[in-house]
Short mmCIF file of C-alpha atoms and ligand atoms in Angstrom, two decimals:
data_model
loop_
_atom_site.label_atom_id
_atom_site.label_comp_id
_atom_site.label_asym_id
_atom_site.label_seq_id
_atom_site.Cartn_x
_atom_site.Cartn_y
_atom_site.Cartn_z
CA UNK K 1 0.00 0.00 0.00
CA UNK K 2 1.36 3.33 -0.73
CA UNK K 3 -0.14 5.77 1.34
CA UNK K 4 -2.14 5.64 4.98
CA UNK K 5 -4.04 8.68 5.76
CA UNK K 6 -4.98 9.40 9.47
CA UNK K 7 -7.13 11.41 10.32
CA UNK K 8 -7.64 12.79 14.02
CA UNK K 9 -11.49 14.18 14.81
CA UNK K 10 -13.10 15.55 17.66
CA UNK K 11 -17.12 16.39 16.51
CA UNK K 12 -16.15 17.27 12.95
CA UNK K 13 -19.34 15.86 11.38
CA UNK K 14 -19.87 18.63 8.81
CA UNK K 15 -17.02 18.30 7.64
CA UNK K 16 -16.00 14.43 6.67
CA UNK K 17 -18.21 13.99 3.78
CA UNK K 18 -16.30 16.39 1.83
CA UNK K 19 -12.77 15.38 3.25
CA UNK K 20 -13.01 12.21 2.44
CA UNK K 21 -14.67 13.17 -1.23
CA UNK K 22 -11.94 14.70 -1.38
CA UNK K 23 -8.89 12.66 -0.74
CA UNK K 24 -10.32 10.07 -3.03
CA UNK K 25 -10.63 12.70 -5.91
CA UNK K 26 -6.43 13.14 -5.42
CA UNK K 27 -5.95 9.33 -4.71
CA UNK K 28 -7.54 8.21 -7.69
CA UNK K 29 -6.30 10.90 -9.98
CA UNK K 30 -2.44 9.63 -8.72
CA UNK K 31 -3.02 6.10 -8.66
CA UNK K 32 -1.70 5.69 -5.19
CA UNK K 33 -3.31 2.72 -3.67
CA UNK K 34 -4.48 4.22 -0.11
CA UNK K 35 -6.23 3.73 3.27
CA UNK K 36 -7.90 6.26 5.63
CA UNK K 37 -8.19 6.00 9.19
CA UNK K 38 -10.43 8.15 10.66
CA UNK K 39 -10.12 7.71 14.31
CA UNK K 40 -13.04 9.44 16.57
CA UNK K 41 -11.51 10.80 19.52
CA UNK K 42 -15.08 10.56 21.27
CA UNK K 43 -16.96 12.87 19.27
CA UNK K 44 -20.34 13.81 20.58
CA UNK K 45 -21.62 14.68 17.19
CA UNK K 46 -22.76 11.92 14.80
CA UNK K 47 -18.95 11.88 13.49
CA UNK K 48 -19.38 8.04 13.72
CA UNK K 49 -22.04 7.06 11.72
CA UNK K 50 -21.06 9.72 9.10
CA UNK K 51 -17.89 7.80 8.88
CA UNK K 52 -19.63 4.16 8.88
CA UNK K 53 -22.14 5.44 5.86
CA UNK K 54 -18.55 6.70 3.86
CA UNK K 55 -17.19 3.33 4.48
CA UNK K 56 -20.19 1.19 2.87
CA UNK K 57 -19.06 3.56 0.13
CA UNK K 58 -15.82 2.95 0.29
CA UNK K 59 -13.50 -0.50 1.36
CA UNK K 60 -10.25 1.96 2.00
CA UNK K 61 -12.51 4.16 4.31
CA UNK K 62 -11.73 2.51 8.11
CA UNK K 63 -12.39 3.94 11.41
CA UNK K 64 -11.34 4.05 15.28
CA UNK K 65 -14.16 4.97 17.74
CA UNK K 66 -12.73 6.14 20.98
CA UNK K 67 -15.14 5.86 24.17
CA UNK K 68 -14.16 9.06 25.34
CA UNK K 69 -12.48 12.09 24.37
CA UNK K 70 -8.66 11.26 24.97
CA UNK K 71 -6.91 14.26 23.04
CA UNK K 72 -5.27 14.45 19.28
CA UNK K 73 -1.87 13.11 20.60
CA UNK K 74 -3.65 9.87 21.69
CA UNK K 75 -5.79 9.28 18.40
CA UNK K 76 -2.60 9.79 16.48
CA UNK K 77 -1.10 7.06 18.26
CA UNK K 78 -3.83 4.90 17.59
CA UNK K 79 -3.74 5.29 13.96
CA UNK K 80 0.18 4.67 13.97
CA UNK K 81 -0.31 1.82 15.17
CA UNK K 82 -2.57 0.25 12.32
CA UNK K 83 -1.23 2.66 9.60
CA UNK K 84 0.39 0.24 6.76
CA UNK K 85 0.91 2.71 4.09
CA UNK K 86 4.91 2.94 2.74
CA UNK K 87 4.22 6.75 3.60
CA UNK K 88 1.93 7.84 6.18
CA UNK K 89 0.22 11.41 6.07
CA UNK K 90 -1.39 12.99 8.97
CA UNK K 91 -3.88 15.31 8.42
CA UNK K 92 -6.82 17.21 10.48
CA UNK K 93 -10.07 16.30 9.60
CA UNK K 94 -11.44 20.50 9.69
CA UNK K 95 -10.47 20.73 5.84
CA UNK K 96 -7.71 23.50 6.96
CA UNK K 97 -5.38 21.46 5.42
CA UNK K 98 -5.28 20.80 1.48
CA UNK K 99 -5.08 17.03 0.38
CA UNK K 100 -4.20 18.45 -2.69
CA UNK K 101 -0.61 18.32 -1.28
CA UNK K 102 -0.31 14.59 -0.19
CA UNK K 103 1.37 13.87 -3.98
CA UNK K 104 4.27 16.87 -3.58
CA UNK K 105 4.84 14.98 0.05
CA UNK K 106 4.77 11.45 -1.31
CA UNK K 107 7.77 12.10 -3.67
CA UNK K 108 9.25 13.90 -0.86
CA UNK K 109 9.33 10.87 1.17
CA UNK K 110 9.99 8.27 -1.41
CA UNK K 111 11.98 10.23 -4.14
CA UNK K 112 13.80 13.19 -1.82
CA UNK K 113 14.21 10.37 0.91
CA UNK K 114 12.82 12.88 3.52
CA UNK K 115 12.04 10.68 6.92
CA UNK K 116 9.64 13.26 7.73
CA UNK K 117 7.73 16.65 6.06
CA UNK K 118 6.53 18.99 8.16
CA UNK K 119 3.62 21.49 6.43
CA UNK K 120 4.16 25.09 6.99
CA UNK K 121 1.02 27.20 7.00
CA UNK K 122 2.90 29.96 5.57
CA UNK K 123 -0.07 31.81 4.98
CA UNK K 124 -2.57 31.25 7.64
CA UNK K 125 -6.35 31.71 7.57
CA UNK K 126 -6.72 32.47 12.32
CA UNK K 127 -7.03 34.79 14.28
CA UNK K 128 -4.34 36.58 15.38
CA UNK K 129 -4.91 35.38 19.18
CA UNK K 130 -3.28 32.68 17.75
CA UNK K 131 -0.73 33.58 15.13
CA UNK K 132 1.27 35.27 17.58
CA UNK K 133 2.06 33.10 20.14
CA UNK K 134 2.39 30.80 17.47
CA UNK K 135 5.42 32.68 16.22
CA UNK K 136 6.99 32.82 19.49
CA UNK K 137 6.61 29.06 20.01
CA UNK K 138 7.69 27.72 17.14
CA UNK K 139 11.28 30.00 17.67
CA UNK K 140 11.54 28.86 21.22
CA UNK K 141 10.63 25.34 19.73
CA UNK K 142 13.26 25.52 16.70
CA UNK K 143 16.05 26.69 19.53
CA UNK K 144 14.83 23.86 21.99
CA UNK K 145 15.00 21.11 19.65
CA UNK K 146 17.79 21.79 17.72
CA UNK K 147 15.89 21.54 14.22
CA UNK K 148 16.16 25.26 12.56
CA UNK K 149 14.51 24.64 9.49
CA UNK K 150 11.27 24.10 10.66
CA UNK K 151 8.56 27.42 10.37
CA UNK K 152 5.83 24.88 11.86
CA UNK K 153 6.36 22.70 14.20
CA UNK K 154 2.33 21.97 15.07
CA UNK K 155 0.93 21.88 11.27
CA UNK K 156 -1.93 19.03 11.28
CA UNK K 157 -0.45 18.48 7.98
CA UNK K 158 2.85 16.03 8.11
CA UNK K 159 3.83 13.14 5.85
CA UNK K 160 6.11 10.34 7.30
CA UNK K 161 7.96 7.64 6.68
CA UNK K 162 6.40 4.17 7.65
CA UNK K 163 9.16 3.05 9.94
CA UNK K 164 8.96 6.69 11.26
CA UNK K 165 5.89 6.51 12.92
CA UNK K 166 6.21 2.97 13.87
CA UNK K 167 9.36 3.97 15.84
CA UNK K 168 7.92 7.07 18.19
CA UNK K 169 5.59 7.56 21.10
CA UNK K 170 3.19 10.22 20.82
CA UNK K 171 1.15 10.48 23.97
CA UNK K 172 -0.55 13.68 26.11
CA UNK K 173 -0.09 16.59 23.99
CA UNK K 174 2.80 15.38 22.40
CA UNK K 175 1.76 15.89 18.92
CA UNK K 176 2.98 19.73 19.30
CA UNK K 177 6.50 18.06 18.76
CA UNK K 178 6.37 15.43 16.62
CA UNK K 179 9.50 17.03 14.58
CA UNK K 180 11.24 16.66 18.07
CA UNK K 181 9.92 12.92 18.78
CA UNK K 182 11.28 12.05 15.46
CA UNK K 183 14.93 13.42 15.64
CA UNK K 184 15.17 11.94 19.15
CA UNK K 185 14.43 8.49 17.75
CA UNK K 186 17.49 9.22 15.34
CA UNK K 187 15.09 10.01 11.99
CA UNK K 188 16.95 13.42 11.46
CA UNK K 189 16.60 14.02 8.10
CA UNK K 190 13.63 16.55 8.44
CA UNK K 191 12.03 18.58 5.57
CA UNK K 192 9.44 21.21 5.15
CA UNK K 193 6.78 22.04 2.39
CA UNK K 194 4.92 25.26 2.29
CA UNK K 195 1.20 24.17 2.63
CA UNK K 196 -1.98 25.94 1.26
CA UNK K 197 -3.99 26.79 4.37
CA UNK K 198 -7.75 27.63 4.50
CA UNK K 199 -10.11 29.25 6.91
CA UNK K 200 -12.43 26.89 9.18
CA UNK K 201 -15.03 25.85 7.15
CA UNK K 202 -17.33 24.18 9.90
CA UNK K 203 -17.26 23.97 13.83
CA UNK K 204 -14.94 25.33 15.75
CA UNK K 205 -11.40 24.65 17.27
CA UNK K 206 -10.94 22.27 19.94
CA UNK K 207 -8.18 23.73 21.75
CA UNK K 208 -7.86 27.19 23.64
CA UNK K 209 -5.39 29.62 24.99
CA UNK K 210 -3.89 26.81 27.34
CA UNK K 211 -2.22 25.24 24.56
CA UNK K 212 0.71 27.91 24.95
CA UNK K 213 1.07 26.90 28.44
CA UNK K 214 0.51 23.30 27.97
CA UNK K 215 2.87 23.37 24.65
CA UNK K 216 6.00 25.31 26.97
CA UNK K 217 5.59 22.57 29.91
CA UNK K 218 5.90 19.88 26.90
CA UNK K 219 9.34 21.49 25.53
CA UNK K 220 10.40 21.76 28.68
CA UNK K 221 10.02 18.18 29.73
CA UNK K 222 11.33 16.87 25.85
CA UNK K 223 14.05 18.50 26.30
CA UNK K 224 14.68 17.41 30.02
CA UNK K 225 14.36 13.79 28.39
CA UNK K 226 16.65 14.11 25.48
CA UNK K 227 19.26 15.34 27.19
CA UNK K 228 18.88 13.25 31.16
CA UNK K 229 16.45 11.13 30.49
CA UNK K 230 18.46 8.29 31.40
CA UNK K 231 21.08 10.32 33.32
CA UNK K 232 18.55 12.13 35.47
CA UNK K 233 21.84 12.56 37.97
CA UNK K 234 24.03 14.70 35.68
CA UNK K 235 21.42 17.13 35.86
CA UNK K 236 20.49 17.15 39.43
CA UNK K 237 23.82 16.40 40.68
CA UNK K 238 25.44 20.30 38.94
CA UNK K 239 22.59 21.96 40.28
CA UNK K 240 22.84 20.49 43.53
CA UNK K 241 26.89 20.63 43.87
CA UNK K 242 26.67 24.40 42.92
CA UNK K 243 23.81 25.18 45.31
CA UNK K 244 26.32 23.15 48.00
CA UNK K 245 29.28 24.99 46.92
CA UNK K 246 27.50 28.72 47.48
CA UNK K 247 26.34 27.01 50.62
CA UNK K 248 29.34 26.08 52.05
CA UNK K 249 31.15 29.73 50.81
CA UNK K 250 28.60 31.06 52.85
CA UNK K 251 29.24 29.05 56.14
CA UNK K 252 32.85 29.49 56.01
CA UNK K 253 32.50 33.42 55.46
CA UNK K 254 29.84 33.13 58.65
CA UNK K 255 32.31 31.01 60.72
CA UNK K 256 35.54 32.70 59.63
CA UNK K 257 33.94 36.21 60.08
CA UNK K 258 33.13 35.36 64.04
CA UNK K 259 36.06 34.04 64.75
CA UNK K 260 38.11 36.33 63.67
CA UNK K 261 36.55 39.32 65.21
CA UNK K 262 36.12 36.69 68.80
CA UNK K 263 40.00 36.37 68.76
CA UNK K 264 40.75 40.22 67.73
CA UNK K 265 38.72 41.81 70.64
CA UNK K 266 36.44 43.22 67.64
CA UNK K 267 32.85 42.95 68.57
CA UNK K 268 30.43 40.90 67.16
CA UNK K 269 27.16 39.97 66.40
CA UNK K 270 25.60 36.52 66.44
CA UNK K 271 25.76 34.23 63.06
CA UNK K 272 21.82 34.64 62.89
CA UNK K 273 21.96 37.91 62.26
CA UNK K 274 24.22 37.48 59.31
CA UNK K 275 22.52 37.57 55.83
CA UNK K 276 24.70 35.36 55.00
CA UNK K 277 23.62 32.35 57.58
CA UNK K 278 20.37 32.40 55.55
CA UNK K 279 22.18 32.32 52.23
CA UNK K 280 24.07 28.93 53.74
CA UNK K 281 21.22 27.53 55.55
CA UNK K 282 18.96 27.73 52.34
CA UNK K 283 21.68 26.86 49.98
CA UNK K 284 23.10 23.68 51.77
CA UNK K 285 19.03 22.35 52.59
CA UNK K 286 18.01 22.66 48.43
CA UNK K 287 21.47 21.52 47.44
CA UNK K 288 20.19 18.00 49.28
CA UNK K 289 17.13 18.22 48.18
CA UNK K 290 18.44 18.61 44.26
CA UNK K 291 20.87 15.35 45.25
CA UNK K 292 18.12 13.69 46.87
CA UNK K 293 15.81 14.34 43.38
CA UNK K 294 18.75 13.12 41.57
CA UNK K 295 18.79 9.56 43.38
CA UNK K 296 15.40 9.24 42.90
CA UNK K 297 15.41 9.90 39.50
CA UNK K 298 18.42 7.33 39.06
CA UNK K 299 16.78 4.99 40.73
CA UNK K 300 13.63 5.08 38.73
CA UNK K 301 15.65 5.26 35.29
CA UNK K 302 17.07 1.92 36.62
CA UNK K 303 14.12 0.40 36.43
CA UNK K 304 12.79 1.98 33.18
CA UNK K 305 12.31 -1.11 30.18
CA UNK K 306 13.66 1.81 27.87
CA UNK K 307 16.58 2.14 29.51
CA UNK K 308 18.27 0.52 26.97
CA UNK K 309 16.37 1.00 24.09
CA UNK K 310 17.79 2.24 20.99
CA UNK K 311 17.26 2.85 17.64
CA UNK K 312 19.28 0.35 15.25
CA UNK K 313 19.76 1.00 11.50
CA UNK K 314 21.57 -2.04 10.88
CA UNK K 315 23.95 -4.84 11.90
CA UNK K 316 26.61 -6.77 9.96
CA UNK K 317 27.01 -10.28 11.92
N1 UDP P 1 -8.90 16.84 17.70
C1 UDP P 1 -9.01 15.58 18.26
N2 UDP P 1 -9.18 15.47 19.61
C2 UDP P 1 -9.22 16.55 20.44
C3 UDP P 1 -9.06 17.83 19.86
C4 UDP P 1 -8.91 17.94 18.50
O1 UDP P 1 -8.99 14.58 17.55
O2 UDP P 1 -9.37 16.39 21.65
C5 UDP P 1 -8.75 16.98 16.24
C6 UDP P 1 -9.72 17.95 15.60
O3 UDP P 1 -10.97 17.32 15.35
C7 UDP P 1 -9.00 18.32 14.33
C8 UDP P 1 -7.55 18.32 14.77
O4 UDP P 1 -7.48 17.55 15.96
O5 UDP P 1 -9.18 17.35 13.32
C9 UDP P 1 -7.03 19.73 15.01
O6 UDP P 1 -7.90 20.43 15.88
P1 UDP P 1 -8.32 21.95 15.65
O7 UDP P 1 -8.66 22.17 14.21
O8 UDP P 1 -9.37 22.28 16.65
O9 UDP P 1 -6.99 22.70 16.02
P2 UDP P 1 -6.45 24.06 15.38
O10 UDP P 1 -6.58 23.97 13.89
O11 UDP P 1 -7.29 25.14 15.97
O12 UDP P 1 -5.02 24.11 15.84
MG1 MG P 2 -7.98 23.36 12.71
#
């Protein structure tokens, strides 16, 4: 099979009959022998038996019901799994993204030997509540991550690689970073295609302000993982050593200070009212505390089953 679409869809009724028109109009015109997943992240709409009536029209048509609404991350996963296209194109079900563009991407894939294409909405079609931030997080994103020739990181829009897809975790609200996922697993060579990008057509979208929040907490923790995630002590241990060392400065300047002005006749104060007993008490207790998070953390990545996982192109025995 040459091409798996998936399509993630939270109440997106309206729209499906003419999405899935559609992407049969550009399969058939190509050739490409094709499958659609349409996985139904819990819709409360009729999304479901809008997608059953397309499949008694259609064998390649095929569908995941969710029981409840688990997020886009999670029904990306799900069609991942079952996806058995050569190239597998992602794609959100609102019609804001063209499948007009799956052939460019297929070559990309198979003839450009891209693992993975990222679309750029280079001109977008919402409200600037949301191209803003936007901007901002996909810079912080590109400096995070390491990749600097993405515009997009969060277009619905992405063609992949089989193997890609079959070799990364999505989960939570992981699909923000997909890009990042992907290098991580070692699939580095990472392209980008400007995208046509339309308006809403129907409904309207399923995620609010939060998802700046949400989406800085994510990059935060990727990047905690890429670079400790099995080492959780290298981390912990500097920022615990440092906070020891100021510590201990401290307490020696306290100690030295007394006794020097006890033995010179000078007179003194008591160490509590130095600032700088404060500076060594607080220093010295979080400096533990950052050792203490470190052990844990070792001890847990001990007993992680990825621990030694890793990505293996190929072997000569
Ligand atoms: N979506 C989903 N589960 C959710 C939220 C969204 O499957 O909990 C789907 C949604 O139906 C759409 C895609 O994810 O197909 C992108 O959502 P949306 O268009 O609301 O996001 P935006 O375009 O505003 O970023
Ligand atoms: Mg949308």
């Amino acid at each position: 099979m040459d091409i798996s679409v998936i399509v993630p869809l939270y109440n997106e009724a309206e729209s499906l009959p003419e999405l899935a028109a559609w992407i049969e109009r550009v399969m058939t015109a190509n050739k490409f022998s094709y499958e659609i997943w349409f996985v139904n992240d819990g819709s409360t709409d009729n999304s479901w038996q809008v997608i059953e009536s397309l499949r008694e029209k259609n064998p390649c048509i095929k569908g995941v019901k969710f029981r409840r609404n688990y997020g886009k991350s999670p029904a990306l996963y799900v069609g991942f799994e079952r996806a058995e296209g050569d190239v597998v194109i992602t794609m959100d079900a609102d019609l804001q993204d063209s499948p007009d563009e799956i052939p460019e991407l297929y070559r990309m894939i198979t003839v450009e030997g891209y693992d993975l294409v990222s679309g750029w909405k280079k001109k977008r079609y919402d409200p600037l509540s949301k191209t803003i931030p936007t901007k901002l997080f996909n810079a912080t994103a590109r400096k995070v991550s390491g990749i600097k020739n993405l515009h997009d990181f969060n277009c619905g829009l992405k063609a992949y690689k089989r193997e890609v897809v079959k070799n990364i975790e999505v989960y939570g609200d992981m699909h923000r970073y997909i890009p990042y996922l992907a290098k991580n697993a070692g699939y580095g060579k990472i392209g980008e295609k400007a995208v046509h990008h339309q308006a809403r057509k129907y409904g309207k979208t399923k995620f609010g302000l939060d998802r700046f929040v949400n989406g800085y907490l994510d990059l935060i923790t990727l990047w905690f993982f890429s670079r400790f995630g099995v080492k959780p002590m290298h981390f912990f241990g500097l920022l615990g050593s440092l906070m020891f060392v100021l510590g201990f400065i401290a307490v020696v300047f306290v100690g030295a200070n007394k006794l020097y002005c006890l033995y010179s006749g000078l007179p003194y104060r008591l160490v509590t009212d130095s600032p700088y007993f404060y500076l060594a008490l607080t220093a010295m207790i979080l400096g533990t505390q950052l050792f203490l998070a470190g052990f844990l953390g070792e001890l847990i990545s001990r007993n992680a089953s990825e621990r030694n996982s890793y990505q293996i192109e190929t072997e000569i025995k």
